[in-house]
Coordinates of C-alpha atoms in Angstrom, one line a residue:
X164 CA -13.8 38.3 2.7
X165 CA -16.9 37.0 1.5
X166 CA -18.5 34.6 4.3
X167 CA -18.1 30.9 3.2
X168 CA -21.6 29.6 1.8
X169 CA -21.9 27.8 5.8
X170 CA -20.5 30.1 8.3
X171 CA -17.3 28.6 9.6
X172 CA -18.3 29.9 13.4
X173 CA -22.0 28.5 13.1
X174 CA -20.7 25.4 11.8
X175 CA -18.4 24.6 15.0
X176 CA -21.4 26.1 17.3
X177 CA -23.1 23.6 15.7
X178 CA -20.8 20.8 16.2
X179 CA -20.0 22.2 19.8
X180 CA -23.8 21.7 20.8
X181 CA -24.7 18.4 18.7
X182 CA -21.6 16.4 19.0
X183 CA -21.2 17.6 22.5
X184 CA -17.8 19.0 22.4
X185 CA -16.1 16.7 19.9
X186 CA -15.2 18.5 16.9
X187 CA -16.0 16.3 13.7
X188 CA -17.7 13.7 12.0
X189 CA -19.5 11.7 14.0
X190 CA -20.0 7.7 13.0
X191 CA -23.2 6.2 13.8
X192 CA -23.3 2.4 14.8
X193 CA -23.9 1.4 11.5
X194 CA -21.0 3.3 10.3
X195 CA -23.0 5.5 8.2
X196 CA -22.7 9.1 9.3
X197 CA -24.8 10.4 12.0
X198 CA -27.5 13.3 11.2
X199 CA -25.7 16.2 12.9
X200 CA -22.8 15.6 10.8
X201 CA -24.9 15.2 7.3
X202 CA -25.6 18.7 7.9
X203 CA -22.1 19.8 7.5
X204 CA -21.5 17.4 4.6
X205 CA -24.0 19.6 2.6
X206 CA -22.4 22.5 3.5
X207 CA 34.6 8.8 -12.6
X208 CA 36.0 9.9 -9.1
X209 CA 35.7 12.6 -6.1
X210 CA 38.1 12.4 -2.4
X211 CA 37.4 9.5 -0.3
X212 CA 34.4 9.6 2.4
X213 CA 31.1 9.4 0.7
X214 CA 30.3 8.5 3.9
X215 CA 27.9 5.9 2.0
X216 CA 29.0 2.5 3.8
X217 CA 29.2 2.3 7.8
X218 CA 30.5 0.0 10.1
X219 CA 28.3 -2.4 12.0
X220 CA 26.1 -1.2 14.8
X221 CA 23.8 -1.7 17.3
X222 CA 12.5 -1.6 17.8
X223 CA 9.0 1.1 18.9
X224 CA 5.6 2.0 19.7
X225 CA 1.8 2.0 19.7
X226 CA -1.4 4.1 20.0
X227 CA -5.5 4.6 19.7
X228 CA -8.5 7.9 18.0
X229 CA -11.0 8.0 14.8
X230 CA -11.0 8.1 11.1
X231 CA -13.8 9.3 8.9
X232 CA -13.3 7.9 6.0
X233 CA -15.4 9.9 3.2
X234 CA -17.5 8.1 0.9
X235 CA -19.3 10.2 -1.5
X236 CA -22.7 11.4 -1.3
X237 CA -25.5 10.3 -3.5
X238 CA -27.4 13.0 -3.7
X239 CA -27.4 13.7 -7.3
X240 CA -25.3 16.6 -8.9
X241 CA -24.5 18.0 -12.7
X242 CA -21.3 17.1 -13.9
X243 CA -21.0 19.7 -16.3
X244 CA -18.1 21.6 -16.2
X245 CA -18.4 24.9 -14.1
X246 CA -21.8 23.2 -12.6
X247 CA -21.9 21.4 -9.8
X248 CA -19.6 18.5 -8.4
X249 CA -20.7 15.0 -9.6
X250 CA -21.4 12.8 -7.0
X251 CA -20.0 9.8 -8.2
X252 CA -17.0 10.3 -10.3
X253 CA -17.5 9.6 -13.8
X254 CA -15.3 6.2 -15.0
X255 CA -14.4 6.2 -10.9
X256 CA -14.5 3.8 -8.4
X257 CA -16.7 3.7 -5.7
X258 CA -15.3 2.5 -2.6
X259 CA -17.7 0.7 0.1
X260 CA -17.2 1.7 3.7
X261 CA -14.4 -0.3 5.9
X262 CA -14.1 -0.3 9.4
X263 CA -10.7 0.1 10.3
X264 CA -8.9 0.5 13.6
X265 CA -9.8 3.6 15.8
X266 CA -12.8 4.0 14.1
X267 CA -15.5 2.7 16.6
X268 CA -14.9 5.8 18.9
X269 CA -14.9 9.3 17.5
X270 CA -14.9 11.0 20.7
X271 CA -12.0 9.1 22.5
X272 CA -8.9 10.7 23.1
X273 CA -5.8 9.4 21.1
X274 CA -2.8 9.4 23.5
X275 CA 0.6 8.8 21.4
X276 CA 4.5 8.8 21.7
X277 CA 5.9 12.7 21.1
X278 CA 7.8 13.3 18.4
X279 CA 11.2 13.7 20.0
X280 CA 10.8 10.6 21.4
X281 CA 9.5 8.0 18.2
X282 CA 12.4 9.9 16.1
X283 CA 14.4 8.9 19.1
X284 CA 13.0 5.5 19.0
X285 CA 13.9 5.2 15.3
X286 CA 16.9 5.1 15.4
X287 CA 17.2 1.4 17.1
X288 CA 15.9 0.3 13.7
X289 CA 18.1 -1.1 11.5
X290 CA 16.3 -1.0 8.4
X291 CA 15.5 2.5 7.4
X292 CA 12.5 1.6 5.3
X293 CA 11.0 0.1 8.3
X294 CA 11.7 2.9 10.0
X295 CA 10.0 5.0 7.8
X296 CA 7.0 2.6 7.6
X297 CA 6.9 3.0 12.0
X298 CA 7.0 6.8 11.6
X299 CA 4.2 7.2 9.4
X300 CA 1.9 4.4 11.6
X301 CA 2.6 7.5 14.1
X302 CA 1.4 9.8 12.0
X303 CA -1.6 8.4 10.7
X304 CA -2.0 6.3 14.1
X305 CA -4.5 5.0 14.9
X306 CA -4.9 4.2 11.8
X307 CA -3.4 1.0 10.0
X308 CA -1.0 1.9 7.2
X309 CA -1.9 -1.7 5.7
X310 CA -5.5 -0.1 5.6
X311 CA -5.2 3.3 4.6
X312 CA -3.3 2.2 1.6
X313 CA -5.6 -0.4 0.4
X314 CA -9.0 1.4 1.1
X315 CA -7.9 5.3 0.9
X316 CA -4.9 6.2 -0.6
X317 CA -5.6 7.9 -4.0
X318 CA -9.2 7.0 -3.9
X319 CA -10.3 9.2 -1.1
X320 CA -10.0 11.9 1.6
X321 CA -9.7 10.9 5.4
X322 CA -10.1 12.5 8.5
X323 CA -8.4 11.8 11.8
X324 CA -9.8 13.4 15.0
X325 CA -7.5 13.1 17.9
X326 CA -9.2 15.3 20.7
X327 CA -5.1 15.8 21.7
X328 CA -4.0 19.5 20.9
X329 CA -0.1 17.9 21.8
X330 CA -0.2 15.4 19.7
X331 CA 2.5 17.0 17.2
X332 CA 4.1 19.1 19.8
X333 CA 7.7 19.4 18.5
X334 CA 6.8 18.8 14.7
X335 CA 6.6 22.8 14.0
X336 CA 5.0 25.9 16.0
X337 CA 4.6 29.6 15.1
X338 CA 7.6 30.5 18.0
X339 CA 9.5 28.2 15.4
X340 CA 8.5 30.1 12.4
X341 CA 9.2 33.6 14.4
X342 CA 13.0 32.4 15.4
X343 CA 13.2 31.6 11.5
X344 CA 12.2 34.9 10.5
X345 CA 15.2 36.7 13.0
X346 CA 18.0 33.7 12.6
X347 CA 17.4 32.7 8.9
X348 CA 17.7 34.6 5.7
X349 CA 14.0 34.0 4.5
X350 CA 13.3 35.9 1.3
X351 CA 9.6 36.9 -0.1
X352 CA 8.8 34.4 -2.8
X353 CA 11.5 32.1 -2.5
X354 CA 10.7 30.9 1.1
X355 CA 8.0 32.8 2.4
X356 CA 4.7 33.8 0.2
X357 CA 2.2 36.1 1.7
X358 CA -1.3 35.6 0.2
X359 CA -5.2 37.1 0.7
X360 CA -8.4 35.6 -0.3
X361 CA -11.2 38.2 0.0
X362 CA -14.1 38.1 -1.9
X363 CA -13.5 35.7 -3.8
X364 CA -9.8 37.1 -5.1
X365 CA -7.0 35.4 -4.0
X366 CA -4.0 38.2 -4.1
X367 CA -0.1 37.0 -3.5
X368 CA 1.5 40.5 -1.9
X369 CA 5.3 39.7 -2.0
X370 CA 7.5 42.4 -1.6
X371 CA 11.4 42.1 -3.0
X372 CA 14.0 41.3 -1.0
X373 CA 14.1 39.2 2.8
X374 CA 11.1 38.7 4.8
X375 CA 12.0 40.6 7.5
X376 CA 9.9 39.7 11.1
X377 CA 8.6 43.6 11.3
X378 CA 7.8 43.4 7.3
X379 CA 6.1 39.8 7.9
X380 CA 3.8 40.4 11.2
X381 CA 2.8 43.5 9.6
X382 CA 1.3 41.5 7.0
X383 CA -0.4 39.0 9.5
X384 CA -1.5 41.8 12.0
X385 CA -3.3 43.0 8.6
X386 CA -5.0 40.1 7.4
X387 CA -2.7 38.0 5.1
X388 CA -1.9 34.2 5.4
X389 CA 2.0 33.3 6.1
X390 CA 3.1 30.1 4.0
X391 CA 6.6 28.7 4.4
X392 CA 7.5 26.7 1.1
X393 CA 10.3 24.5 2.3
X394 CA 10.7 24.4 6.1
X395 CA 12.7 21.7 6.0
X396 CA 15.4 23.7 4.9
X397 CA 15.3 25.7 8.5
X398 CA 13.9 23.2 10.7
X399 CA 15.6 20.2 11.7
X400 CA 12.9 18.2 13.1
X401 CA 10.9 18.8 9.7
X402 CA 13.6 17.7 7.9
X403 CA 13.8 14.8 9.9
X404 CA 10.6 13.7 9.4
X405 CA 10.4 13.9 5.6
X406 CA 14.0 12.4 4.5
X407 CA 12.6 9.9 6.7
X408 CA 9.1 9.1 5.3
X409 CA 10.9 9.5 1.7
X410 CA 12.1 6.0 1.7
X411 CA 8.6 4.8 2.2
X412 CA 7.1 7.0 -0.3
X413 CA 9.9 5.9 -2.6
X414 CA 9.8 9.9 -4.1
X415 CA 10.4 13.4 -2.6
X416 CA 8.5 14.2 0.6
X417 CA 8.0 17.9 0.7
X418 CA 5.9 20.5 3.3
X419 CA 4.7 23.6 3.2
X420 CA 3.7 25.5 6.7
X421 CA 0.8 27.8 6.5
X422 CA -0.1 30.3 9.5
X423 CA -3.4 32.0 8.8
X424 CA -5.0 34.6 11.0
X425 CA -8.5 34.5 12.8
X426 CA -11.5 35.0 10.4
X427 CA -9.2 35.0 6.8
X428 CA -8.8 32.9 4.4
X429 CA -5.5 32.5 2.2
X430 CA -6.4 31.1 -0.5
X431 CA -9.0 30.0 -3.4
X432 CA -10.3 26.9 -3.6
X433 CA -7.7 24.5 -6.3
X434 CA -6.6 21.2 -6.4
X435 CA -3.2 19.9 -6.1
X436 CA -0.8 17.3 -8.1
X437 CA 0.3 15.7 -4.6
X438 CA -0.9 13.7 -1.7
X439 CA -1.9 15.9 0.7
X440 CA -1.6 15.2 4.8
X441 CA -2.4 18.3 6.3
X442 CA -1.3 18.4 10.2
X443 CA -2.8 20.8 12.0
X444 CA -0.2 21.7 14.8
X445 CA -1.7 24.9 16.6
X446 CA -5.5 26.5 16.9
X447 CA -8.2 25.0 14.5
X448 CA -9.0 25.5 10.5
X449 CA -12.6 25.2 9.3
X450 CA -12.0 22.8 6.1
X451 CA -14.4 21.8 2.6
X452 CA -13.5 19.2 0.3
X453 CA -14.8 18.5 -2.9
X454 CA -15.0 15.7 -5.5
X455 CA -13.3 15.8 -8.5
X456 CA -14.8 17.6 -10.9
X457 CA -15.1 14.8 -13.7
X458 CA -12.9 11.7 -14.3
X459 CA -10.3 14.0 -16.0
X460 CA -9.5 15.5 -12.7
X461 CA -8.9 12.5 -11.0
X462 CA -5.0 12.5 -9.6
X463 CA -4.0 15.3 -12.4
X464 CA -0.6 15.5 -13.5
X465 CA -0.5 19.4 -12.5
X466 CA -2.5 21.2 -9.9
X467 CA -5.4 23.4 -11.0
X468 CA -5.8 26.9 -11.0
X469 CA -8.3 29.2 -8.9
X470 CA -11.9 28.2 -8.7
X471 CA -15.0 30.3 -7.5
X472 CA -18.0 28.7 -5.2
X473 CA -19.9 28.0 -8.6
X474 CA -17.5 26.1 -9.8
X475 CA -17.8 23.1 -6.8
X476 CA -21.2 22.1 -5.6
X477 CA -21.3 21.0 -2.3
X478 CA -18.2 19.5 -0.2
X479 CA -18.1 15.6 0.4
X480 CA -16.4 16.5 3.7
X481 CA -16.8 19.2 6.2
X482 CA -14.8 19.8 9.5
X483 CA -12.9 21.7 11.5
X484 CA -9.7 20.2 12.0
X485 CA -8.0 21.1 15.5
X486 CA -4.4 20.7 16.6
X487 CA -3.8 17.1 16.9
X488 CA -5.7 15.8 13.7
X489 CA -4.6 14.6 10.5
X490 CA -6.8 15.4 7.2
X491 CA -5.8 13.9 4.5
X492 CA -6.9 14.1 0.6
X493 CA -5.6 12.9 -2.8
X494 CA -4.6 14.9 -5.8
X495 CA -7.5 16.1 -7.8
X496 CA -10.2 17.1 -4.9
X497 CA -10.9 20.0 -4.7
X498 CA -10.1 21.9 -1.2
X499 CA -10.2 25.0 0.5
X500 CA -9.4 26.1 4.6
X501 CA -10.7 28.9 6.6
X502 CA -10.2 30.2 10.1
X503 CA -12.8 31.0 12.8
X504 CA -13.2 34.1 14.3
X505 CA -11.5 33.0 17.7
X506 CA -8.3 31.4 16.7
X507 CA -5.6 31.6 14.2
X508 CA -4.4 28.3 12.4
X509 CA -0.6 27.0 11.8
X510 CA -0.5 24.0 9.5
X511 CA 2.2 22.1 8.2
X512 CA 1.1 20.0 4.4
X513 CA 3.1 16.8 4.3
X514 CA 3.4 16.2 0.9
X515 CA 4.4 13.3 -1.7
X516 CA 3.8 11.0 -4.9
X517 CA 4.0 14.8 -7.3
X518 CA 5.0 13.0 -11.0
X519 CA 5.4 9.6 -9.5
X520 CA 3.0 7.9 -12.0
X521 CA 2.9 5.1 -14.3
X522 CA 2.5 8.2 -17.1
X523 CA 5.8 9.7 -15.4
X524 CA 7.6 6.5 -15.8
X525 CA 6.4 5.3 -19.4
X526 CA 7.2 9.1 -20.3
X527 CA 10.9 7.8 -20.3
X528 CA 10.1 4.4 -21.4
X529 CA 8.5 5.1 -24.7
X530 CA 11.5 6.9 -25.6
X531 CA 14.2 4.6 -25.0
X532 CA 12.4 2.4 -26.2
X533 CA 11.6 3.9 -30.0
X534 CA 15.5 4.6 -30.1
X535 CA 16.3 1.0 -29.3
X536 CA 13.4 -0.2 -31.9
X537 CA 15.2 2.6 -34.5
X538 CA 18.5 0.6 -34.0
X539 CA 17.3 -3.0 -34.1
X540 CA 14.6 -3.2 -36.2
X541 CA 14.3 -2.2 -39.8
X542 CA 10.1 -1.9 -39.6
X543 CA 10.3 1.6 -37.8
X544 CA 12.5 2.8 -40.2
X545 CA 11.0 2.2 -43.2
X546 CA 9.2 5.1 -45.2
X547 CA 5.9 6.4 -44.7
X548 CA 3.2 5.9 -47.5
X549 CA 4.4 8.8 -50.2
X550 CA 0.2 9.4 -50.3
X551 CA -0.8 8.7 -46.5
X552 CA -1.4 13.0 -46.1
X553 CA -4.2 12.6 -48.6
X554 CA -6.2 10.1 -47.1
X555 CA -5.1 10.4 -42.7
X556 CA -5.5 13.5 -40.7
X557 CA -8.8 14.9 -39.1
X558 CA -10.0 16.4 -42.3
X559 CA -10.0 12.9 -43.3
X560 CA -11.8 11.0 -40.6
X561 CA -15.2 10.7 -42.7
X562 CA -13.1 9.4 -45.6
X563 CA -14.2 5.4 -46.1
X564 CA -10.3 4.9 -48.2
X565 CA -9.7 1.3 -47.2
X566 CA -5.8 2.6 -47.2
X567 CA -6.8 4.7 -43.7
X568 CA -8.0 1.1 -42.3
X569 CA -4.1 -0.5 -43.6
X570 CA -2.5 2.6 -42.2
X571 CA -4.3 2.5 -38.6
X572 CA -3.4 -1.2 -38.4
X573 CA 0.2 -0.5 -39.4
X574 CA 0.8 1.9 -36.6
X575 CA -0.8 -0.6 -33.9
X576 CA 1.0 -3.3 -35.3
X577 CA 4.4 -1.3 -34.8
X578 CA 2.9 0.1 -31.2
X579 CA 2.2 -3.4 -30.2
X580 CA 5.7 -4.4 -31.4
X581 CA 7.3 -1.2 -29.5
X582 CA 6.5 -3.7 -26.2
X583 CA 9.0 -5.7 -26.9
X584 CA 12.2 -3.0 -27.1
X585 CA 10.8 -1.3 -23.6
X586 CA 13.8 -1.2 -21.6
X587 CA 11.4 -1.1 -18.2
X588 CA 14.3 -1.5 -15.7
X589 CA 16.4 1.4 -17.1
X590 CA 13.8 3.7 -17.2
X591 CA 13.2 2.6 -13.5
X592 CA 16.6 3.5 -13.0
X593 CA 16.2 7.3 -14.7
X594 CA 13.1 7.6 -12.1
X595 CA 15.2 6.4 -8.9
X596 CA 17.9 8.8 -10.7
X597 CA 15.7 11.4 -10.2
X598 CA 14.3 10.6 -6.7
X599 CA 17.9 10.4 -5.5
X600 CA 18.6 14.4 -6.9
X601 CA 14.8 15.6 -5.4
X602 CA 15.4 14.5 -2.0
X603 CA 16.7 15.3 0.9
X604 CA 19.9 14.2 2.6
X605 CA 19.7 11.7 5.7
X606 CA 19.6 13.1 9.3
X607 CA 21.9 10.3 10.8
X608 CA 21.2 8.9 13.5
X609 CA 23.9 8.9 16.5
X610 CA 24.8 5.3 15.5
X611 CA 24.9 6.2 12.4
X612 CA 27.6 9.2 12.9
X613 CA 29.4 6.9 15.3
X614 CA 30.1 4.4 12.8
X615 CA 30.5 6.1 9.7
X616 CA 33.2 8.7 8.7
X617 CA 30.9 11.3 10.4
X618 CA 32.0 10.2 13.4
X619 CA 35.7 9.4 12.8
X620 CA 37.9 11.0 15.6
X621 CA 40.2 12.7 13.6
X622 CA 40.9 16.3 14.6
X623 CA 43.8 18.8 14.7
X624 CA 45.6 18.9 18.8
X625 CA 48.4 20.6 19.6
X626 CA 50.0 21.5 16.4
X627 CA 49.1 17.9 15.0
X628 CA 46.6 15.7 13.3
X629 CA 45.2 12.9 15.7
X630 CA 43.7 9.9 15.2
X631 CA 42.8 10.4 11.2
X632 CA 43.2 6.9 9.8
X633 CA 40.6 4.8 9.8
X634 CA 41.6 1.1 10.1
X635 CA 39.8 -1.5 8.0
X636 CA 40.6 -5.3 8.6
X637 CA 39.1 -8.5 7.0
X638 CA 36.9 -8.7 9.9
X639 CA 35.6 -5.6 10.1
X640 CA 31.6 -5.1 9.4
X641 CA 30.2 -2.5 6.9
X642 CA 27.1 -2.2 5.1
X643 CA 25.3 1.0 3.2
X644 CA 24.7 3.6 5.7
X645 CA 21.2 3.8 4.5
X646 CA 18.9 1.7 2.4
X647 CA 17.5 4.5 -0.2
X648 CA 20.6 6.4 0.1
X649 CA 22.2 4.6 -3.6
X650 CA 21.3 3.4 -6.8
X651 CA 24.1 1.9 -9.4
X652 CA 23.1 2.5 -12.8
X653 CA 24.0 2.4 -15.9
X654 CA 25.6 4.9 -18.2
X655 CA 26.3 4.0 -21.8
X656 CA 29.2 1.9 -21.2
X657 CA 29.8 2.8 -17.3
X658 CA 28.5 1.7 -14.3
X659 CA 27.6 4.9 -11.6
X660 CA 26.2 4.6 -8.2
X661 CA 23.9 7.9 -7.6
X662 CA 23.6 9.3 -4.2
X663 CA 21.8 11.7 -2.0
X664 CA 24.0 11.8 1.0
X665 CA 25.4 15.7 -0.1
X666 CA 21.9 16.8 -1.0
X667 CA 21.2 20.1 0.1
X668 CA 18.3 20.7 2.0
X669 CA 16.9 23.1 -0.5
X670 CA 15.2 21.8 -3.2
X671 CA 17.7 21.1 -6.1
X672 CA 20.3 23.4 -5.0
X673 CA 23.0 20.9 -6.0
X674 CA 24.0 19.0 -8.6
X675 CA 23.3 15.1 -8.8
X676 CA 25.9 13.5 -6.9
X677 CA 27.3 10.5 -8.5
X678 CA 30.6 8.2 -8.3
X679 CA 31.8 6.2 -11.7
X680 CA 31.7 2.5 -10.5
X681 CA 35.1 0.4 -12.0
X682 CA 34.1 -2.7 -13.6
X683 CA 36.0 -4.5 -10.8
X684 CA 33.9 -3.4 -8.3
X685 CA 30.2 -3.2 -9.4
X686 CA 29.5 -6.8 -8.0
X687 CA 30.3 -5.6 -5.0
X688 CA 28.5 -2.8 -5.1
X689 CA 25.6 -5.1 -6.3
X690 CA 26.4 -7.2 -3.5
X691 CA 26.4 -4.4 -0.6
X692 CA 23.5 -3.0 -1.7
X693 CA 21.3 -6.6 -1.5
X694 CA 22.9 -7.4 1.9
X695 CA 21.5 -4.2 3.2
X696 CA 20.0 -3.8 6.3
X697 CA 22.7 -7.3 7.1
X698 CA 26.5 -5.9 7.8
X699 CA 28.5 -8.2 6.2
X700 CA 32.5 -8.7 6.7
X701 CA 35.2 -6.6 4.5
X702 CA 36.7 -10.0 3.8
X703 CA 33.0 -11.4 2.0
X704 CA 32.9 -8.7 -0.5
X705 CA 32.9 -10.3 -3.6
X706 CA 36.4 -8.3 -5.3
X707 CA 39.5 -10.5 -6.2
X708 CA 42.1 -9.9 -3.5
X709 CA 41.6 -8.8 0.3
X710 CA 43.3 -5.2 -0.3
X711 CA 40.9 -4.9 -3.5
X712 CA 38.2 -5.7 -0.7
X713 CA 39.9 -2.8 1.9
X714 CA 40.4 -0.3 -0.7
X715 CA 36.7 -0.1 -2.1
X716 CA 35.5 -0.5 1.0
X717 CA 37.2 2.6 2.0
X718 CA 36.2 4.2 -1.3
X719 CA 32.7 4.2 -1.0

């Protein structure tokens, strides 16, 4: 592997001496970057029991570490493609540094509750949306989530140094990775990638078939990085964390894990199309993060190809990420990470907001608006001028023909008029349907299981079925199992309830799940959706009679 422009080991030793012994960027008492750190910066119907409703059932912790929000350098750089990265992104908004909770003492150890305790405490929170907020607060602690979304989200990278190697204990580990290889059917290219980046060349070394431990660990010993593409399919804890967080983000939350041997790098510099939270689990890793090279690469729709050092310029962030630390960077920020000589690295990248922009909503909205406009407004159905090809098009751009102006004005009038026909709610429902298909099924808390069909005591005993009936009475309290697991949508003349409780932990392994809702039950479903997280009695459900209320509660 070609040595990095700034040796990872040299940076490590320098920081070790100059910041003694805390690694990362230090803030001076004016909120700026201290001089030692600046050196680094350079360099229809189905069987019942959909389990959407539950009977009635039965709140959280705190923490305190160092956030380093990264502000663009003022040093001038060329903005030409393939040249040096621009210090200020064209048309971008420079966000002034703000002091966030937890930034005052970069060297203080941050001791938070262990993850297993956090997950247990989350089960005491009735509202699944609030549950997601509490988990995210732990993930980025001690940074306040409101500050994070106001000052950092989609704007700039942020580094959280905790000086606590045990902070993420229980999330995922190399020993769990080894267990997965031994016990589960992990397939090369499907679940696991073997990669290397040596002398500026990025390679993938996946053989066909199952990733057996002997083969996988041989690759690792020979300097290859291992990327587990869907750890949530194999790890219950990762599944729990991601399925909880997705209610906060309103879109799929995914993850990859990366195991890198000492003194190696597995991937070329690149940018991604996701918001990335790099959670350092074991060892340490040298990271460099660079600004988007131009405005078109800010918040991109798609991930980039591989870059070379000549494409990049100076990093805006350079640090050693240690176990317990977290690094966030928005989509479009180029990044690369390599291992130090004295330690391996295991990190998990938690990702969100892929294909979740205004552009993606408009992609669903505009075709629907055109269809409605075509049905309702004759202006959209009138024919184009007979001679429009004579004066429009690229070959006629320089023409002074007055017909061009009239044609363009007519087009703009129709575009403005199109907004009147835009079915915004229907387009949002299409996004919601896609989310419910993308997302992980919920990991039920003991209380949720105990109050739903999942906890029903039905069993086979002494040659017969015991306790196979759940009795619903008018005063039985019910509610939806989770806030974000179902969505009522209009599909032509029908109303359909889409849900995620029967999804697979493998992305899109199952078809979208839905139930067609009888017309007489639509109001009742809306009522239950809007009441969440409060429980309501069966008697209060807006249906014609008690039998119908009970039947509806039992079905959904």
